[in-house]
Every structure is written in C-alpha cells, then in structure tokens.
mmCIF file of C-alpha atoms and ligand atoms in Angstrom:
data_model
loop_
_atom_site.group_PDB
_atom_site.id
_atom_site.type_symbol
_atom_site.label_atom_id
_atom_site.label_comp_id
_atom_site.label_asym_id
_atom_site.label_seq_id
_atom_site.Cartn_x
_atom_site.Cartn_y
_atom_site.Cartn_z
ATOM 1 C CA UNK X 1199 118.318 112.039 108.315
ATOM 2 C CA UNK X 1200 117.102 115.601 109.757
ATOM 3 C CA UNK X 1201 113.442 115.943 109.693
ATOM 4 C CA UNK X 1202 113.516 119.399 111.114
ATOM 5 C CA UNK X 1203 115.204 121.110 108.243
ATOM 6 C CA UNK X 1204 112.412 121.558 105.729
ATOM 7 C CA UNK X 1205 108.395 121.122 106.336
ATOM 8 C CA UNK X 1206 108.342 118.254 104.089
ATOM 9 C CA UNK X 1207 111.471 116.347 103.436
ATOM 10 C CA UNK X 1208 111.488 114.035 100.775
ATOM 11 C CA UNK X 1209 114.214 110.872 99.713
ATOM 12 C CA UNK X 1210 114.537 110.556 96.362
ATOM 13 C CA UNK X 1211 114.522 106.713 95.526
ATOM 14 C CA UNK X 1212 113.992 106.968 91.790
ATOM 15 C CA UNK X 1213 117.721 105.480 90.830
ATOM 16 C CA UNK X 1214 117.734 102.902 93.512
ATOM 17 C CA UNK X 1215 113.395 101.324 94.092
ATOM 18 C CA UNK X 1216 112.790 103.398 90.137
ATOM 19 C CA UNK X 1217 115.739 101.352 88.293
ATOM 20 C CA UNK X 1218 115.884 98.241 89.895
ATOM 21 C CA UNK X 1219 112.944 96.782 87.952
ATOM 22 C CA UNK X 1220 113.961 97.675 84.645
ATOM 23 C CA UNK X 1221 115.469 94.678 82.245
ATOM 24 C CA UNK X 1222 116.874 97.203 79.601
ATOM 25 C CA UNK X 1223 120.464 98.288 80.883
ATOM 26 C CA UNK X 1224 120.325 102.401 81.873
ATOM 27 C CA UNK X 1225 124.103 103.254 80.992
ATOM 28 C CA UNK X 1226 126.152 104.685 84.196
ATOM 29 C CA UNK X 1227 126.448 108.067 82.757
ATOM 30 C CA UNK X 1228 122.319 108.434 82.222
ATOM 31 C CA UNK X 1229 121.680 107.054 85.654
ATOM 32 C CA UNK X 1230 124.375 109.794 87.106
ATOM 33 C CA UNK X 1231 122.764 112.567 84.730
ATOM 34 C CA UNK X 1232 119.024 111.889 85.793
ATOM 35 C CA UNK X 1233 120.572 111.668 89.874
ATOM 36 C CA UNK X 1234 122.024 115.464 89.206
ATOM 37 C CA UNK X 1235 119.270 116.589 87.658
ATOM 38 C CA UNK X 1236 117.169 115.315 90.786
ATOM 39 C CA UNK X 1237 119.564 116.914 93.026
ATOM 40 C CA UNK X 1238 119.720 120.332 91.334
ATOM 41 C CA UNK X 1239 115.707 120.183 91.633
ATOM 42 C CA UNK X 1240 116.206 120.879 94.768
ATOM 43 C CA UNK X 1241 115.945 117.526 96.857
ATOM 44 C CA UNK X 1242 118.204 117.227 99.261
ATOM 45 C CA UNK X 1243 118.358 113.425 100.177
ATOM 46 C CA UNK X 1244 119.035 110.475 97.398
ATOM 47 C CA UNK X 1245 119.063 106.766 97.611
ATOM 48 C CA UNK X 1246 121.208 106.659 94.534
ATOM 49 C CA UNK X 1247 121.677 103.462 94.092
ATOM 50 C CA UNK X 1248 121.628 99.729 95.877
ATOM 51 C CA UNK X 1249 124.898 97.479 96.734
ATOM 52 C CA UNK X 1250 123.157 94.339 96.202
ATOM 53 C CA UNK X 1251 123.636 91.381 94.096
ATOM 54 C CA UNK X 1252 124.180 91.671 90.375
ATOM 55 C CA UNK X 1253 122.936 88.257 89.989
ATOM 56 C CA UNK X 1254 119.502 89.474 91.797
ATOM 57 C CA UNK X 1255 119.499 92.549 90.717
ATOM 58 C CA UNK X 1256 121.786 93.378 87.320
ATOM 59 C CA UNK X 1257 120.830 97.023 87.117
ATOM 60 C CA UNK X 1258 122.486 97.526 90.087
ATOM 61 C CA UNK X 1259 125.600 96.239 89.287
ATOM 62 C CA UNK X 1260 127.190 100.116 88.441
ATOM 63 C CA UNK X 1261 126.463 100.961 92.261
ATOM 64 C CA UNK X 1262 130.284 101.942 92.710
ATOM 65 C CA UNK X 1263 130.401 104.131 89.617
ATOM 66 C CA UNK X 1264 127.347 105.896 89.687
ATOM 67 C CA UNK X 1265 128.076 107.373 93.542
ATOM 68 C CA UNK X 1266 131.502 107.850 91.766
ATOM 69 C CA UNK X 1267 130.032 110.152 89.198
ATOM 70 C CA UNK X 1268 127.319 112.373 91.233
ATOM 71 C CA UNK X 1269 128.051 116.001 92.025
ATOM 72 C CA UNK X 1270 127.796 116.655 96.340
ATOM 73 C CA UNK X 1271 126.419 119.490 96.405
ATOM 74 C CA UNK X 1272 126.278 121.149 99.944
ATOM 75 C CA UNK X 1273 123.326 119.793 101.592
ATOM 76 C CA UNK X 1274 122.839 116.906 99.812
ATOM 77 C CA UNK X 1275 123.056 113.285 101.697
ATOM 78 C CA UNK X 1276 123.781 110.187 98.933
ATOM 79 C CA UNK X 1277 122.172 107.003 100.718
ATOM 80 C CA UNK X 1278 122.609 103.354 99.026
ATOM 81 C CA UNK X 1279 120.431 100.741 99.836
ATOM 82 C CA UNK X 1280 122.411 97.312 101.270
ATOM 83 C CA UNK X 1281 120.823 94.186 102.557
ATOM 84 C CA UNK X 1282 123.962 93.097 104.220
ATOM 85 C CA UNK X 1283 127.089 93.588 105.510
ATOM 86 C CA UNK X 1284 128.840 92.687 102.087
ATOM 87 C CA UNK X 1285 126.848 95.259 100.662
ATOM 88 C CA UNK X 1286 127.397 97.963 103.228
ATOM 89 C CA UNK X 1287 131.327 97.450 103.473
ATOM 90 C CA UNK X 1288 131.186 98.015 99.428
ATOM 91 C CA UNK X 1289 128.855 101.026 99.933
ATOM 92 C CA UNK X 1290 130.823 102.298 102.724
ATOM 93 C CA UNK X 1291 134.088 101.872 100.506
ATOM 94 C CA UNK X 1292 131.912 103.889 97.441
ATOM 95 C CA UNK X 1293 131.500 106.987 99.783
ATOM 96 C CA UNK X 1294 128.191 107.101 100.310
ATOM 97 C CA UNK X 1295 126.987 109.591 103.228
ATOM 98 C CA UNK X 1296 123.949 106.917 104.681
ATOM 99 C CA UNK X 1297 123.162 103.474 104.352
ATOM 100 C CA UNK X 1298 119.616 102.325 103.945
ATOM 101 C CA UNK X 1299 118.721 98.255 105.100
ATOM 102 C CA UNK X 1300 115.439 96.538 105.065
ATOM 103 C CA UNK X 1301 113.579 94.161 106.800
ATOM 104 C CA UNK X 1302 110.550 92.636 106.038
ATOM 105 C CA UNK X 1303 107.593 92.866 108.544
ATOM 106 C CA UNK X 1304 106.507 89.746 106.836
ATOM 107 C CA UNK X 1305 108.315 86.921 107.644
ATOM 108 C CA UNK X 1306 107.337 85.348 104.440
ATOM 109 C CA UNK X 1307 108.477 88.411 102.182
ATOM 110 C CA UNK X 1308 111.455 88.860 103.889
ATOM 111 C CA UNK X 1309 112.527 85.281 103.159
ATOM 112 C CA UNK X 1310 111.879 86.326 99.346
ATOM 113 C CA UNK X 1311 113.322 89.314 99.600
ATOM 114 C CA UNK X 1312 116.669 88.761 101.433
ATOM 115 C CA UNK X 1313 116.746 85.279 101.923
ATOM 116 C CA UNK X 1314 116.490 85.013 105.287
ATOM 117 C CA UNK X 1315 114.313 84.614 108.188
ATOM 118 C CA UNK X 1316 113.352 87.130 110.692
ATOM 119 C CA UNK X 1317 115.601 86.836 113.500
ATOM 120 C CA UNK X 1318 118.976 86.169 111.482
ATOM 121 C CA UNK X 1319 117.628 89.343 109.238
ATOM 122 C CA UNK X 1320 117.830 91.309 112.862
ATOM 123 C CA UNK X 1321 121.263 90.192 114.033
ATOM 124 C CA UNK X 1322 123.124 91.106 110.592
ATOM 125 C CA UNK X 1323 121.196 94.599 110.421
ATOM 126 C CA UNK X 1324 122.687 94.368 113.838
ATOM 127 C CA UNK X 1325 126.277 93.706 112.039
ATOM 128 C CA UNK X 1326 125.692 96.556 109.912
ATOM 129 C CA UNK X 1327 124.244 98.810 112.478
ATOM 130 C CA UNK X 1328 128.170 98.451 114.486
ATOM 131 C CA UNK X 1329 129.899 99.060 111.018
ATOM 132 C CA UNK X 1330 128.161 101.732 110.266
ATOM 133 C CA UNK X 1331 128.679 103.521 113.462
ATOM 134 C CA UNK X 1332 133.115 102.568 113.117
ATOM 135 C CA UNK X 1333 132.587 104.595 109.878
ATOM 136 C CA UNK X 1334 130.543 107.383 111.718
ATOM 137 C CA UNK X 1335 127.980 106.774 109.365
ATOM 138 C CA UNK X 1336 123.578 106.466 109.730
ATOM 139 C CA UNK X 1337 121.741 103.242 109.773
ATOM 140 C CA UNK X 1338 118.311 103.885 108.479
ATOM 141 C CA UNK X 1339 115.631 100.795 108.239
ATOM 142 C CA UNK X 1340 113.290 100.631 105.760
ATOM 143 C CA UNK X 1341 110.869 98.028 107.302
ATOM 144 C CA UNK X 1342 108.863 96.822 104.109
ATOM 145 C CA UNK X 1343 104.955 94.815 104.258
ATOM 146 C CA UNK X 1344 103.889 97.454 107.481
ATOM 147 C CA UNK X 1345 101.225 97.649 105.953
ATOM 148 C CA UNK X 1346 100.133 94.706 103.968
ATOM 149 C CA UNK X 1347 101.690 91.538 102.169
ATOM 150 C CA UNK X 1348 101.379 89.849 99.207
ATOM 151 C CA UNK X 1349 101.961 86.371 101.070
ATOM 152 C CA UNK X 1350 100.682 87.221 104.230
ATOM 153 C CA UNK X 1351 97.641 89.024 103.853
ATOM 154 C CA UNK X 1352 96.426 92.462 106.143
ATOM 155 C CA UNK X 1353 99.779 93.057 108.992
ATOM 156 C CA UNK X 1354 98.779 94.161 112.740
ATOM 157 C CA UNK X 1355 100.862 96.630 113.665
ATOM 158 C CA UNK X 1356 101.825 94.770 116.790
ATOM 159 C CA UNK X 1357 104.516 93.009 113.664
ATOM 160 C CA UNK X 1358 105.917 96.281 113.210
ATOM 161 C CA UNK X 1359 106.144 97.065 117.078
ATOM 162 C CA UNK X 1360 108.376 94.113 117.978
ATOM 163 C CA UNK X 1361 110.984 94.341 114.560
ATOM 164 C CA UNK X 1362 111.451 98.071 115.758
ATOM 165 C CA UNK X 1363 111.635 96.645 119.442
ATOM 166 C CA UNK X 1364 114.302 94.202 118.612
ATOM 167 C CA UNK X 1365 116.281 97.246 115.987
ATOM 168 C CA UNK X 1366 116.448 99.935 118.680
ATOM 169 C CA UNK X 1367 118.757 97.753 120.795
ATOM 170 C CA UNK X 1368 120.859 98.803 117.748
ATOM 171 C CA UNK X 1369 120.718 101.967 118.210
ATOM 172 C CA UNK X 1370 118.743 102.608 115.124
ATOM 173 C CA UNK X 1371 116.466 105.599 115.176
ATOM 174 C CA UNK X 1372 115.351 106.084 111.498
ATOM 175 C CA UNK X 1373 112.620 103.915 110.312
ATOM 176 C CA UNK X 1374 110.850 104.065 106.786
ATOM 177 C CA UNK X 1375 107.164 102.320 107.056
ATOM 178 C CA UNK X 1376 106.957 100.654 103.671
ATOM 179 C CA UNK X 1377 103.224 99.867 101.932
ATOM 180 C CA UNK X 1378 105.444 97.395 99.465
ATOM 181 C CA UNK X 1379 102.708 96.537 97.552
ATOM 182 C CA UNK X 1380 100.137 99.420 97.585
ATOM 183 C CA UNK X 1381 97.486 97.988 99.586
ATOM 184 C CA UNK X 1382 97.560 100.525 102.445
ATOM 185 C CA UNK X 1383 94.140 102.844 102.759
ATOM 186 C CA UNK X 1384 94.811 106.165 104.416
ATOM 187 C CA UNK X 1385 92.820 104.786 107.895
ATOM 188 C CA UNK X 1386 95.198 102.081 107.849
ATOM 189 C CA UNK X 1387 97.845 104.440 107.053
ATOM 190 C CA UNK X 1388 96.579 107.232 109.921
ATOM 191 C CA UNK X 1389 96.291 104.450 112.551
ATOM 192 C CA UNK X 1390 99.595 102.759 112.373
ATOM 193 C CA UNK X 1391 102.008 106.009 112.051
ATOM 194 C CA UNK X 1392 99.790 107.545 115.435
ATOM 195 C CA UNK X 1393 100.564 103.934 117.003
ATOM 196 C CA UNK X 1394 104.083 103.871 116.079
ATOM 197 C CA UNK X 1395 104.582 107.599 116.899
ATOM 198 C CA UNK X 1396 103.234 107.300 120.180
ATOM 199 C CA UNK X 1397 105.030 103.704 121.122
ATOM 200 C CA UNK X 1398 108.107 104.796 120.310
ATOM 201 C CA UNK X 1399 108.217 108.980 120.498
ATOM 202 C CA UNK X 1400 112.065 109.218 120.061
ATOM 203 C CA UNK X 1401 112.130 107.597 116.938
ATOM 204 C CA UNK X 1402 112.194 109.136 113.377
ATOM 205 C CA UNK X 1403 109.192 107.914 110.940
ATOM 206 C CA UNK X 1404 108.571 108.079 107.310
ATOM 207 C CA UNK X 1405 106.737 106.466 104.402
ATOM 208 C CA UNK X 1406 107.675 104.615 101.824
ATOM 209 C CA UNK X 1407 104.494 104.276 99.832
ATOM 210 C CA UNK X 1408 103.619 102.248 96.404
ATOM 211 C CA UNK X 1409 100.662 103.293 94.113
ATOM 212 C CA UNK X 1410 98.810 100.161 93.290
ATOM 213 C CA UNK X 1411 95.097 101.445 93.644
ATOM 214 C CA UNK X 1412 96.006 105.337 93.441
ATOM 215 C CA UNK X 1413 95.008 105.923 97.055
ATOM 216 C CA UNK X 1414 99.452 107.148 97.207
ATOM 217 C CA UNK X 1415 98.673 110.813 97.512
ATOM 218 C CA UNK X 1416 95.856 110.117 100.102
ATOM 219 C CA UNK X 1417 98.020 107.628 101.948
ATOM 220 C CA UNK X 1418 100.746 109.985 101.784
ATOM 221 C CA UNK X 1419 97.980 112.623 102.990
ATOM 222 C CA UNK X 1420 97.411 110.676 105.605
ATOM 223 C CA UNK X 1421 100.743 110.096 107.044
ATOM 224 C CA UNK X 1422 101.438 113.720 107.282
ATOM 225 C CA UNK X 1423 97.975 114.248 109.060
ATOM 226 C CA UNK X 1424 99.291 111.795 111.461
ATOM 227 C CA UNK X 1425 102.742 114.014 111.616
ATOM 228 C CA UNK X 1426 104.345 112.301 109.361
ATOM 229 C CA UNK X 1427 106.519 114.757 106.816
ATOM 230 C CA UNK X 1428 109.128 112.885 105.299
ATOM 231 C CA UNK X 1429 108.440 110.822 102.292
ATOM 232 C CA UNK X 1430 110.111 108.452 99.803
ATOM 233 C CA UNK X 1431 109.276 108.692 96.059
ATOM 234 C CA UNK X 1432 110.379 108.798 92.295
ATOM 235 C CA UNK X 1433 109.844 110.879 89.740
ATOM 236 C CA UNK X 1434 107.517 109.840 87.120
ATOM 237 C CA UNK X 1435 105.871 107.230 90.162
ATOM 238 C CA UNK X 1436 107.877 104.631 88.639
ATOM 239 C CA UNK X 1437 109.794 101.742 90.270
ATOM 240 C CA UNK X 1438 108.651 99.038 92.238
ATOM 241 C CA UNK X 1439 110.395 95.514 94.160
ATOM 242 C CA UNK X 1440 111.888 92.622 91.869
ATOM 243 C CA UNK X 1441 110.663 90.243 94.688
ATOM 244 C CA UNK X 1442 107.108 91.388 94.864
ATOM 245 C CA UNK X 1443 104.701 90.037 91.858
ATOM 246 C CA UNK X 1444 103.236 92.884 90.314
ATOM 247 C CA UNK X 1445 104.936 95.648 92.388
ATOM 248 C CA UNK X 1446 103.570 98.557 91.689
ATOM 249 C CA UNK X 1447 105.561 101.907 91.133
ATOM 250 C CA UNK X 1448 106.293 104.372 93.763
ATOM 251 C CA UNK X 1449 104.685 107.855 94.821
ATOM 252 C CA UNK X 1450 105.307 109.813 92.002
ATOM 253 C CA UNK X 1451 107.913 113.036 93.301
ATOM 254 C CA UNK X 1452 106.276 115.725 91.669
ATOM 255 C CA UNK X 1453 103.206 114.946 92.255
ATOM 256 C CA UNK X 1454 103.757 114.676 95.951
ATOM 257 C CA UNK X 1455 105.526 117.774 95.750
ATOM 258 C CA UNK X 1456 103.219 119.931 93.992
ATOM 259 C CA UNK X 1457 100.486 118.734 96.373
ATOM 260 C CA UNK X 1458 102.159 119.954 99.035
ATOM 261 C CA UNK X 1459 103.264 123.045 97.901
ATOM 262 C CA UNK X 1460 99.618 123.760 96.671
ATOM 263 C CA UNK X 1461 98.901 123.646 100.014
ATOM 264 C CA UNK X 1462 101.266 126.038 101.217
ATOM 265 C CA UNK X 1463 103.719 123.757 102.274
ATOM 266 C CA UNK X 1464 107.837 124.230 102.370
ATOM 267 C CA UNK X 1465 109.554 121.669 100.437
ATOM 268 C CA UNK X 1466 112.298 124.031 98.593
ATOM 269 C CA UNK X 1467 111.661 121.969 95.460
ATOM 270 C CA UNK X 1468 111.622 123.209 91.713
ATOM 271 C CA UNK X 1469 108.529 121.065 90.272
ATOM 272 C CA UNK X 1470 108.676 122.004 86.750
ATOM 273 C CA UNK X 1471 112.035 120.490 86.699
ATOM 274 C CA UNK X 1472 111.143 117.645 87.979
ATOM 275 C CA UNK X 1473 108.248 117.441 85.395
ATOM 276 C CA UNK X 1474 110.683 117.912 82.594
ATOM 277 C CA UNK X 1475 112.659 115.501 84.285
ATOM 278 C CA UNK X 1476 110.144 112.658 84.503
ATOM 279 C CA UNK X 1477 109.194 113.530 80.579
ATOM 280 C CA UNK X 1478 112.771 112.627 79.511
ATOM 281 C CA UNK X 1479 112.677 109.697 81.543
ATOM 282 C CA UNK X 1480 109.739 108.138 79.861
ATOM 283 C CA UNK X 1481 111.106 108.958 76.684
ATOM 284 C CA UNK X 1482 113.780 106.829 77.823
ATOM 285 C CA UNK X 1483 112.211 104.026 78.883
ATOM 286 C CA UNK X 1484 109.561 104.380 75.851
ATOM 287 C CA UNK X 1485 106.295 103.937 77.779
ATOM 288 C CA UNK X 1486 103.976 106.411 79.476
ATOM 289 C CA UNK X 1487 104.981 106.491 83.102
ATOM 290 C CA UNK X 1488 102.640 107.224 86.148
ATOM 291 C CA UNK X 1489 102.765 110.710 86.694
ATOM 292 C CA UNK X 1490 100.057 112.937 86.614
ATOM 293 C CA UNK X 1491 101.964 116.315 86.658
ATOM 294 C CA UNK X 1492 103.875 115.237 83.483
ATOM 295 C CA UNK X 1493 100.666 114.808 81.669
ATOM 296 C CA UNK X 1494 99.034 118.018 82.703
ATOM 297 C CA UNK X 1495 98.644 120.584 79.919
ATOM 298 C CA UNK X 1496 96.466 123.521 81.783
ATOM 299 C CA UNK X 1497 98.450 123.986 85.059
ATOM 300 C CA UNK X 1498 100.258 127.121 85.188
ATOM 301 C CA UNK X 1499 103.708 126.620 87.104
ATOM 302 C CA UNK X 1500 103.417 131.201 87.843
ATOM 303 C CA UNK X 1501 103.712 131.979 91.212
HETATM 304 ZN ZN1 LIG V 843 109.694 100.496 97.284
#
C-alpha cells in the first residue's frame, strides 16, 4: 500500500466487508461487473473479495472466480481478505496482488470472529506474514474493535499498542484501525491515530470506519486531521461483520469522496459514477442503501 501517491487514498471494500452480509446469493459475474465498475471510477486499491470459509461465510465462496474475472488495470492493487494461512495459500494461488488479515483488539471479538485467542491469532498472522513475503507479496493488518467492542465495552489504546508491538516483529508495516461497530466519536478517533502515529512513526495507518450513529464522515474527518489519508469504504455505505450483532454498514465511498474533493482535496475519483454505481446496487439488493450522495437531487456534479 503507497500512501504517497494520491492525497487521499481510498480501499475499496464494498465486494469483500459490502457482500459478506448479504443472505441472497450475488452471481460471480455481478460481483465482477460492480468490482470493474469500481475500478474504472477511478479507485485504485480493492479488497475484492475474502478467502474464508464458505460454511461461515457462503457469499464468499466465488473468491477464486471473481479475482479470476476482474480487469488489472495499470495501477490497480486486488487485495483479498484471509484469516489464515489456508486462506492466504488459496488467495495467493487466485493471484491476488495483497493480502489483508485481521486481528481483533478485543480478545473477546476475536474469539468470535476467528476462533481463536489472542496470542495463537499473532503467531499464524505470523505464518502468513513469512508466506506472504516467499511470494513477494504485502501483509496488511486490519486490527478490528480499536476503537470500541460490542463484548468488551470502550478499548484503551494501550490494546492496540501491544497487538501492533507483537505484529511488527513480523515485519508488518500496514495497519487498518477498525471502529467494527461504529461507536468511535471523532475525539476518540483524533486521540488514538496521534498516539499510534507518534508510538510507532514508521508505520502506515488507516481507518476502517462503520456508520452506526452517522458520526463516519466526522470520524473519518477526524482521522485525516490527525494525518490520517487513507480510508476503507463501500459504495452505497453498505456492508458490515457477520460476527458482530447489528454491524452496521461501512463509510459510504462517495460520500467520503465527494467530501473530500469539496474540500479541494486529490482523490482522482469520478463520483457521479460511483453514485450511479451505488443506485444500481440498491436496485439490486431491493432496499434503500445508506448513501447520501445517491439520494441527492440538487447537487450539481459541474466543475
Ligand atoms: Zn468492516
């Protein structure tokens, strides 16, 4: 992940953390289409899908063929979420450019989430992390609950400080501070990223924020006040974790987007086509989605 190539970089998650929820099967060939027509938008890094179980996770279970199917442009980097090492070897074998893992700050959430407790979590990131590197490929860590937990209540960053502690002896250098279940405020937000940032000044940052209580945008705000610029989010603001009750979905892309470029900000992203995008998605899934820039009748898109 390169951080220095646009102002504001943003990951597109919307066909890995977007999808995973849904119970209706999205056909391989709409999840590829709605990936290319993300890409073509003008973002320039995708987690496209996740290599996880189909038993957990069924809408998933195309992983191989929809990295198969996606056009690589120049420019573009395809990452796939894995939680372990069965899932990166398979991801590694699809041809994806990155793998994405994730930890839980929470013990408690991770337990629900991968099945495992915090230190054996560590090691097999630790696995993938050496796997990774014998296929000259990045290890980025999305470390979910930084913020807050549905189990575990308000997390001191001090959490977050010793998972990254025990990571870096991995080598990894690309973390994603999740707010899994929207209850970050933008202090909160603000405060940990400077904390991080300053404890650990070599290491890459982003956020990976959920909407619950529509304080996403300010959260998001916050972060980049904090010098934070790259962000996760889907278009429409949908998505959300199966193992979280009542996730709530993520920062919607658009929206993020056209806040920043209303405030003069480089992101090299088309935002009406990401709008038209997110308006044949919810005709898709056949409920309004999230979005506020797909709703908008008066805003002119003229430069
Ligand atoms: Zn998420």
């Amino acid at each position: 992940m390169n951080f220095a190539d646009a102002v504001i970089s943003i990951t597109d998650v919307t066909a890995r953390d977007g999808f995973q929820m849904e119970r209706t099967w999205i056909p391989t060939e709409t999840k590829i289409e709605i990936i290319n027509q993300v890409t073509a938008a003008g973002i320039n890094r995708i987690e496209a899908a996740a290599f996880v179980s189909p038993k957990k996770v069924p809408q998933m279970r195309d992983a191989e063929a929809v990295i198969a199917g996606l056009f690589r442009r120049d420019g573009l980097t395809v990452a796939a979420l894995v939680a372990n090492l069965k899932g990166a070897e398979r991801a590694l074998a699809a041809g994806v450019d990155e793998l994405q893992t994730v930890i839980s700050v929470s013990e408690t959430h991770n337990l629900k989430n991968v099945d495992r407790d915090l230190d054996t979590s560590i090691k097999e990131i630790g696995e993938i992390a050496s796997l990774a590197r014998e296929h000259d490929r990045a290890l980025n860590v999305s470390l979910s609950t930084v913020f807050g937990c549905t189990y575990e209540g308000t997390m001191p960053v001090e959490k977050t400080v010793r998972v990254i502690e025990s990571l870096t002896n991995y080598g990894i250098s690309t973390f994603m501070l999740s707010d899994t279940i929207g209850m970050a405020n933008p202090r909160q937000i603000y405060d940990h990223t400077t904390k991080l940032q300053k404890e650990f000044p070599r290491l890459l940052f982003g956020l990976h924020l959920h909407n619950a209580l529509g304080m996403g945008l300010a959260n998001v705000l916050a972060g980049y006040e904090a010098g934070i610029v790259h962000f996760d989010a889907a278009v429409g603001g949908i998505g959300g974790c199966p193992f979280t009750p009542d996730a709530p979905g993520n920062v919607c892309t658009e929206d993020l987007t056209f806040m920043f470029q209303e405030m003069g900000l480089n992101t090299g992203i088309d935002v009406p086509r990401l709008v038209n995008l997110a308006q044949k998605i919810e005709a898709l899934f056949g409920r309004t989605l999230p979005g506020y820039m797909m709703k908008a009748k008066n805003v002119s898109f003229c430069d």
